[in-house]
Short mmCIF file of C-alpha atoms in Angstrom, two decimals:
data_model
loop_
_atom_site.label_atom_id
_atom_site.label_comp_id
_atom_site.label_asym_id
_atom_site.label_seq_id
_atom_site.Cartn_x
_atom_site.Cartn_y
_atom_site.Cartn_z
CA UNK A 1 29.30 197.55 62.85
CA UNK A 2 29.17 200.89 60.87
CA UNK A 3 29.64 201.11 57.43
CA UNK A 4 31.54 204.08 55.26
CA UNK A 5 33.35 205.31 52.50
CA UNK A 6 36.51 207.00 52.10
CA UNK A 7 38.45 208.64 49.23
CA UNK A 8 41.10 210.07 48.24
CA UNK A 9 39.61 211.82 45.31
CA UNK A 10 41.50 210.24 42.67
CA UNK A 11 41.97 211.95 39.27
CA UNK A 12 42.99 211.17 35.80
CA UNK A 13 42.32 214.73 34.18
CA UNK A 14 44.74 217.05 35.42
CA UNK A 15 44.33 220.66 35.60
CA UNK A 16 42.11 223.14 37.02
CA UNK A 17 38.93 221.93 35.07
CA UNK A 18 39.45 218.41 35.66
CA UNK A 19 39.90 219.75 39.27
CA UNK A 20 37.04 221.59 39.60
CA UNK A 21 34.91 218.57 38.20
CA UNK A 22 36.49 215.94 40.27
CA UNK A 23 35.72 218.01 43.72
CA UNK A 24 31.58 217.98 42.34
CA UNK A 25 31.84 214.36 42.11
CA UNK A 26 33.48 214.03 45.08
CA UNK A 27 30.18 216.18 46.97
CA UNK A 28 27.58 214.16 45.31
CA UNK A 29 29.56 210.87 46.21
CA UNK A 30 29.43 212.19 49.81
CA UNK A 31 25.65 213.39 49.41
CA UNK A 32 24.63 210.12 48.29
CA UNK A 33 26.46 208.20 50.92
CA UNK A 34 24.65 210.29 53.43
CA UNK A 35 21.27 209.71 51.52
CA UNK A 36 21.71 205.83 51.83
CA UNK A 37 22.38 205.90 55.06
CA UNK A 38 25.91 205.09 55.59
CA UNK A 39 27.56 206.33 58.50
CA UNK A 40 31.12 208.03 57.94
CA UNK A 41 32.96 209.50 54.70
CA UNK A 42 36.34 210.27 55.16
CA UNK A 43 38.39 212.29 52.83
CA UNK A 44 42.54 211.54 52.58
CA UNK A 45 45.22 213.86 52.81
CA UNK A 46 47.48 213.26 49.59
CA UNK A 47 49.75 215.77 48.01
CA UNK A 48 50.58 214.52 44.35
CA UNK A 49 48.94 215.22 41.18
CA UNK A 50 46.53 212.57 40.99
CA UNK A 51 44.78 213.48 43.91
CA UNK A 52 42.65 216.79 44.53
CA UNK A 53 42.46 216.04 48.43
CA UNK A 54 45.39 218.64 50.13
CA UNK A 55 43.37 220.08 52.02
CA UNK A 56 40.35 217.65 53.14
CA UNK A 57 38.80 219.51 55.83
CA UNK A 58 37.72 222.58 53.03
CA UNK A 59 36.09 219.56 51.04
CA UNK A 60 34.51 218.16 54.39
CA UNK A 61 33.23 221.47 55.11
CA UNK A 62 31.33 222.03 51.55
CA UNK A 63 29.69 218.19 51.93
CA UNK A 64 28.26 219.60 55.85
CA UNK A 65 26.22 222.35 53.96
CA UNK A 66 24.86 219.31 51.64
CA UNK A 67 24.56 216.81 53.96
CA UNK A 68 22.63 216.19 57.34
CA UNK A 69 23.40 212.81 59.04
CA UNK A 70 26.72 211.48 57.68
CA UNK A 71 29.81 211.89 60.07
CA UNK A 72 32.54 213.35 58.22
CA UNK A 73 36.27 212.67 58.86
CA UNK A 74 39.87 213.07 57.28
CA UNK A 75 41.10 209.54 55.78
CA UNK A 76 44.09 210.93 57.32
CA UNK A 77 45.57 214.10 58.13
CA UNK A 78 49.18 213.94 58.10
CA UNK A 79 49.85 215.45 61.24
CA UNK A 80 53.60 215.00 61.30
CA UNK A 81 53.73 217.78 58.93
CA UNK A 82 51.51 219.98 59.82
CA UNK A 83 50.95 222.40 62.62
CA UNK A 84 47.95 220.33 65.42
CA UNK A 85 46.87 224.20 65.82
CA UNK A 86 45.78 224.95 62.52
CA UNK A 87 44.69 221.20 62.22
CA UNK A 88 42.33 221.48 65.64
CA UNK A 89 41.14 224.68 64.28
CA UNK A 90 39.77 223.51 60.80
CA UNK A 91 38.30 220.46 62.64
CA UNK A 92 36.53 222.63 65.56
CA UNK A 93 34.89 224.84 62.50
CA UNK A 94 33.84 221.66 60.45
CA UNK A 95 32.20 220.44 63.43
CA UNK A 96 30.81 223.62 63.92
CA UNK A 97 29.72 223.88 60.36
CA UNK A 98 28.22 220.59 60.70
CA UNK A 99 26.39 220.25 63.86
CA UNK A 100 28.76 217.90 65.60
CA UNK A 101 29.39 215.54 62.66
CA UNK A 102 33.54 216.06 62.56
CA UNK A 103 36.14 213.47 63.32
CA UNK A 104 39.66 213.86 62.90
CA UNK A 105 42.23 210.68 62.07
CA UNK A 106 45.71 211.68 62.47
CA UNK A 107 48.70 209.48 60.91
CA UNK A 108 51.65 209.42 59.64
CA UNK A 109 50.69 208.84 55.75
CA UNK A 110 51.15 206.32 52.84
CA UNK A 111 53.03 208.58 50.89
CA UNK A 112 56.06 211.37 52.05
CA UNK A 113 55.35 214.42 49.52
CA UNK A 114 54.33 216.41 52.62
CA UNK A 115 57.80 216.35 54.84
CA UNK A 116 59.70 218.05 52.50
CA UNK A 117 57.02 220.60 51.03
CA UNK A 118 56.16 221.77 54.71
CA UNK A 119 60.20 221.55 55.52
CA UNK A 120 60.31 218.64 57.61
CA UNK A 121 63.16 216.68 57.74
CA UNK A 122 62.29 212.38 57.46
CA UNK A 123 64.75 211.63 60.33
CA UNK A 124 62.80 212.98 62.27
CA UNK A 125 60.29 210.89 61.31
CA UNK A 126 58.87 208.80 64.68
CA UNK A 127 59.70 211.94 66.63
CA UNK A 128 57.36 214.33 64.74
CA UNK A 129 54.71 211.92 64.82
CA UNK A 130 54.73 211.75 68.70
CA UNK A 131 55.22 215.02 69.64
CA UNK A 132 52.38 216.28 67.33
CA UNK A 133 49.72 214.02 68.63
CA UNK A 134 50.53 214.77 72.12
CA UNK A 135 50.08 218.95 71.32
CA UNK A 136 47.01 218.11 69.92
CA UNK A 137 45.65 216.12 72.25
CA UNK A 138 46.29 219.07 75.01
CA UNK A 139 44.71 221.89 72.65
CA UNK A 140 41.24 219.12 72.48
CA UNK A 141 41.67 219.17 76.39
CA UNK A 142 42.20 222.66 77.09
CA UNK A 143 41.66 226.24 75.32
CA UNK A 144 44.75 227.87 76.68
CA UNK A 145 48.13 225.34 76.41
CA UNK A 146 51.02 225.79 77.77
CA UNK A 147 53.72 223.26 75.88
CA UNK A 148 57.07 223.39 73.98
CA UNK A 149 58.65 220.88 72.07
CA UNK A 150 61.29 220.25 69.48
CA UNK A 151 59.75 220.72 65.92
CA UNK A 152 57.23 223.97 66.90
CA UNK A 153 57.50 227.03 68.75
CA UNK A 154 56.13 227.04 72.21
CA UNK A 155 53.10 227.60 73.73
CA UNK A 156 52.71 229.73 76.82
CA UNK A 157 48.91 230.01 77.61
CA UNK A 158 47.43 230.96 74.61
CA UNK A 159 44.24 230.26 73.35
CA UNK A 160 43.06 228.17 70.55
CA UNK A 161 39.91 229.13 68.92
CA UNK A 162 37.45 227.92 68.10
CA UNK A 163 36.12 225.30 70.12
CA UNK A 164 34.15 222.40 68.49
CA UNK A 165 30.41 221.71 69.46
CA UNK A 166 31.53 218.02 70.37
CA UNK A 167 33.42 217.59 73.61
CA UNK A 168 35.74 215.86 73.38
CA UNK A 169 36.18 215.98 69.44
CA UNK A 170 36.82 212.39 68.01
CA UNK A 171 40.35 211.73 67.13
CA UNK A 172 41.11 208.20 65.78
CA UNK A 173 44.58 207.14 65.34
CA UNK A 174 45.15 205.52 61.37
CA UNK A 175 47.99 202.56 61.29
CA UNK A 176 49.14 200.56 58.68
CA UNK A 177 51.35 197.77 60.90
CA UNK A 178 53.38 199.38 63.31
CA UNK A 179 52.88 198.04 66.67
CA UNK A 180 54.37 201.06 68.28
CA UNK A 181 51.68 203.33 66.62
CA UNK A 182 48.88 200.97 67.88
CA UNK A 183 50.16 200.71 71.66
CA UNK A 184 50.57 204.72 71.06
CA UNK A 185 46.73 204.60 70.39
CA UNK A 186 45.54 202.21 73.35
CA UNK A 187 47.73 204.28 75.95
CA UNK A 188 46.48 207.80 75.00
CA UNK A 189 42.57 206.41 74.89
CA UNK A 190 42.31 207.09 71.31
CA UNK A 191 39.72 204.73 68.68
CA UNK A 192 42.38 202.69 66.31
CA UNK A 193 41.79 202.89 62.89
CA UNK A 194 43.72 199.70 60.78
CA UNK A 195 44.48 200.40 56.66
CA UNK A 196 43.79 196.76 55.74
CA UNK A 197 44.85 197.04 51.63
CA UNK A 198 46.69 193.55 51.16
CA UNK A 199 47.48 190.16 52.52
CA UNK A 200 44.56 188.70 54.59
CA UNK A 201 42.58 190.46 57.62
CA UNK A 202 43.42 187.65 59.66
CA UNK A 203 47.43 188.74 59.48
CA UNK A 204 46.13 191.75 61.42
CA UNK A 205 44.83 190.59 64.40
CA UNK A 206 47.93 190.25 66.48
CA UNK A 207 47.56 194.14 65.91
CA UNK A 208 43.87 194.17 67.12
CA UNK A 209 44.38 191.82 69.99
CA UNK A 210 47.88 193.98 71.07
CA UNK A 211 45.72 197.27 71.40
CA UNK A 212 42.93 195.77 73.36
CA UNK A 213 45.52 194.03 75.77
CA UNK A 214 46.75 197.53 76.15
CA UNK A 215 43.83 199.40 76.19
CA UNK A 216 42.93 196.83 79.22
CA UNK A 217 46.19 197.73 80.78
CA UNK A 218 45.72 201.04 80.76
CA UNK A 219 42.24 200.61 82.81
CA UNK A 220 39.60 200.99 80.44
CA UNK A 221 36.96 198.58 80.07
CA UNK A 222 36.57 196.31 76.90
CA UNK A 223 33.20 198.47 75.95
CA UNK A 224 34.89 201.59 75.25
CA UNK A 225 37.44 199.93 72.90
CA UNK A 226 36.98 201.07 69.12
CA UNK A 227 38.71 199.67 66.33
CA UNK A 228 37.77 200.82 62.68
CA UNK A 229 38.82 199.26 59.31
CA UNK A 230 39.87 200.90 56.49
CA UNK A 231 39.61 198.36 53.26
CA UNK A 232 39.69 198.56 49.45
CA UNK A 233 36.74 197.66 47.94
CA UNK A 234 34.24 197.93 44.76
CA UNK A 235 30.96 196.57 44.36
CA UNK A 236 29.00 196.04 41.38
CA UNK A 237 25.66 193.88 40.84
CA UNK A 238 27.75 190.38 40.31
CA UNK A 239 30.82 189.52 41.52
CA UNK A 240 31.70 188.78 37.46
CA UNK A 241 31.07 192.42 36.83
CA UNK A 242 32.87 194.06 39.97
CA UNK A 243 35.92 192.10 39.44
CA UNK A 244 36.27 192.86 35.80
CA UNK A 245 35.42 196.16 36.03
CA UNK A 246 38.08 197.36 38.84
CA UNK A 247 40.75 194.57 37.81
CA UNK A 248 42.31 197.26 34.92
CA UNK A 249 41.64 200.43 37.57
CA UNK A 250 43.85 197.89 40.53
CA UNK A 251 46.37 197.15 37.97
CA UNK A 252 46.44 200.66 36.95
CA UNK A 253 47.05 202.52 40.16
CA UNK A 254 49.07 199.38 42.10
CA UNK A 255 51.42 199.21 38.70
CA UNK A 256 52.29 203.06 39.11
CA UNK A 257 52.81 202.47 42.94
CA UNK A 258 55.09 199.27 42.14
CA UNK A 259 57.13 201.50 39.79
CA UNK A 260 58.07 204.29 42.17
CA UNK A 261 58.60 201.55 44.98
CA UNK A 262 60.82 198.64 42.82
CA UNK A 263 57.59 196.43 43.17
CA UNK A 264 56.84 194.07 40.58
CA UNK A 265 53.43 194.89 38.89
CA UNK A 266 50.48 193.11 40.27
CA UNK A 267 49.13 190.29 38.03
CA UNK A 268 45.11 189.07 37.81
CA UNK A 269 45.56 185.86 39.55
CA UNK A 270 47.27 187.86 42.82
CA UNK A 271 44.35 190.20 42.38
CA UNK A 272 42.05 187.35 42.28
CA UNK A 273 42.70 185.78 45.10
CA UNK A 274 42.89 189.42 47.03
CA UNK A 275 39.04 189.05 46.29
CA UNK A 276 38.79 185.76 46.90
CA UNK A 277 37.02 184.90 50.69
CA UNK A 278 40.50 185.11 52.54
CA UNK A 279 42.04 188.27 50.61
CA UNK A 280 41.45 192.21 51.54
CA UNK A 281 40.12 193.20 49.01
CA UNK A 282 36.22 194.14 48.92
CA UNK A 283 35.52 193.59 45.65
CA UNK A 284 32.55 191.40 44.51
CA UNK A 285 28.48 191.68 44.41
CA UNK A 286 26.41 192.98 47.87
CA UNK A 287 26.09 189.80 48.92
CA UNK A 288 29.73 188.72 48.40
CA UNK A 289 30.91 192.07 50.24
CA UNK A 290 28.45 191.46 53.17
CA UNK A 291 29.69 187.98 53.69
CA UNK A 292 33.02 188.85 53.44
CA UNK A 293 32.74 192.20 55.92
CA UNK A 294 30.97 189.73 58.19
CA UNK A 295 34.20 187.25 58.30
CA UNK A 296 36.69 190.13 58.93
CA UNK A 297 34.74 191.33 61.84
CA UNK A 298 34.95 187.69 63.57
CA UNK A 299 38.34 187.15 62.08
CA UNK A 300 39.39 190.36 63.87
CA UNK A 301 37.24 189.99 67.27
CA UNK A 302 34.89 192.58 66.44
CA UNK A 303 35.33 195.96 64.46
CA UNK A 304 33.42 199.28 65.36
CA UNK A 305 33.75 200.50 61.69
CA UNK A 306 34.99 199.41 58.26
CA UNK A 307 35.33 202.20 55.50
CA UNK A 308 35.93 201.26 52.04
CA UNK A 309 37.80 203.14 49.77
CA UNK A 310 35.64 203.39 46.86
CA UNK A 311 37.45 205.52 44.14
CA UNK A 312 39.96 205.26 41.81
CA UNK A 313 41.29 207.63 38.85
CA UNK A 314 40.56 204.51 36.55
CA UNK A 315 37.05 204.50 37.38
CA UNK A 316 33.94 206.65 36.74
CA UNK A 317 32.07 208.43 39.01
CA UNK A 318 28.99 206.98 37.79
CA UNK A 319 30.59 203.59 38.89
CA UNK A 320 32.11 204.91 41.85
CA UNK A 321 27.90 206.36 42.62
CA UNK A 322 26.40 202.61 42.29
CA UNK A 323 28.91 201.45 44.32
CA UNK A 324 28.27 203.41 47.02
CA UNK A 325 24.55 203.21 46.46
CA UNK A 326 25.02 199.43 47.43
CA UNK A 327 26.62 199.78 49.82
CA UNK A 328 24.11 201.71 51.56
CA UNK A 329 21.38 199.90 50.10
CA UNK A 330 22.29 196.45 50.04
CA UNK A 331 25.47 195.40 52.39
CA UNK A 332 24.53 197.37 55.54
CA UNK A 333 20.85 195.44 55.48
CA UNK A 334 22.86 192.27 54.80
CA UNK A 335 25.46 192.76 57.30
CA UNK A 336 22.89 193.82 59.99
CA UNK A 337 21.40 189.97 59.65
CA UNK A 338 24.33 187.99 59.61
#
């Protein structure tokens, strides 16, 4: 099982300066993940003022000049609103800028800013999502596409530059729970990616189980079946420490969410037991993390991948740093005995 880190480059200082120091964290978070041998980072698309991450494959492409082993991915692109051209063409270049190192998750997103700043209309929601993935899966396949559709003008042969040094490049498909996305997934070929962030992994293996079913149907052989994980997590040296230290950044960001949403605010005993041995969560010491990592793999029948999503606009970037330090240092070891 790999282990990585994904962000979504959180901020709490607004403005240009705050900016411009958050996205030189960001590369030495990235440079030290790839120094302690972890195997992805994957930046999120977000487009709201506490995140610096709009346009993740320009920050992708400024960690390839700094880094040499790590593969680098979005955490995702929102592909419903935005055009798979452009998208397959910043992806080819980052691959080409890093030697082969690019992935691309596509999804549908955690948040809707994007639909209506790009002039997309949410009924149109499921069909956007659909028709989008299916373009860019025939610009991966081909470098002249012929295609039309409802929410882009058409394509009649032209070709889409450049091409990436991977063939084909890796495009993973990010869910939250909708069975529809993960069938979606199994029947185009495409590695699933699962955003675990509350409730228990175990809840989420009807979702595992339904894509390998289909990805069986469909032909393919158990082997080339990838599933990835995509968890919240913090690690500190104790368990005492990690949990007291992101307990007020949790409350913090979960509390805002719950406002916008009509959620009520997240108290510490809920976030407790979110830590606790059955709860999503990542939060605790290495060996805590390691333990628990190792559970949701059998829990889930095996996972290719977990990322954890390290940062938070609560926390420091020197905390966010020893986290991913053990991570590197510490869990992967663990994980690779149990």
């Amino acid at each position: 099982m790999q282990i990585g880190v994904d962000s979504f480059v959180s901020t709490s200082k607004r403005g240009a300066v705050g900016d411009a120091q958050r996205v030189q964290d960001l590369l030495e978070e990235i440079e030290l993940a790839d120094q302690v041998g972890l195997s992805s980072f994957g930046v999120g698309e977000h487009h709201r003022p506490d995140y610096v991450s709009s346009a993740p494959a320009v920050l992708l492409a400024a960690a390839a000049a700094r880094t040499s082993r790590i593969r680098l991915s979005s955490a995702v692109t929102v592909l419903s609103s935005d055009d798979p051209v452009r998208v397959f063409q910043q992806f080819a270049t980052l691959d080409l800028i890093s030697q082969g190192r690019a992935e691309l998750m596509v999804g549908r997103g955690s948040f809707i800013e994007s639909y209506p700043l790009f002039g997309y209309d949410l009924n149109d929601y499921n069909t956007l999502a659909a028709e989008k993935l299916g373009l860019l899966l025939k610009i991966r396949d081909s470098e002249h596409v012929t295609w039309s559709g409802r929410h882009r003008a058409p394509l009649s042969g032209q070709g889409v530059y450049p091409r990436p040094l991977q063939q084909p490049l890796p495009i993973y498909v990010g869910v939250g729970g909708s069975p529809e996305s993960v069938v979606r997934a199994a029947k185009l070929g495409l590695p699933l990616a699962i955003a675990i962030i509350g409730g228990s992994p175990r809840q989420f293996r009807p979702l595992a189980d339904l894509y390998r079913q289909t990805w069986a149907e469909a032909g393919r052989t158990p082997e080339t079946c990838t599933i990835a994980i995509h968890n919240l997590g913090f690690l500190a040296d104790t368990t005492e420490q990690a949990l007291d230290t992101f307990w007020p950044a949790y409350r913090e960001v979960f509390g805002g969410i719950g406002r916008e949403r009509g959620w009520a605010p997240p108290s510490r005993p809920q976030f407790d037991a979110q830590c606790g041995p059955l709860g999503a969560l990542q939060v605790g010491s290495p060996e805590a993390v390691a333990e628990k990592l190792a559970n949701e793999h059998q829990w889930l029948g095996g996972i290719s991948r977990v990322n954890l999503l390290l940062d938070n606009r609560v926390l420091t970037h020197a905390q966010i740093m020893r986290s991913i330090e053990l991570l590197g240092t510490k869990v992967a070891p663990l994980l690779r005995d149990l």
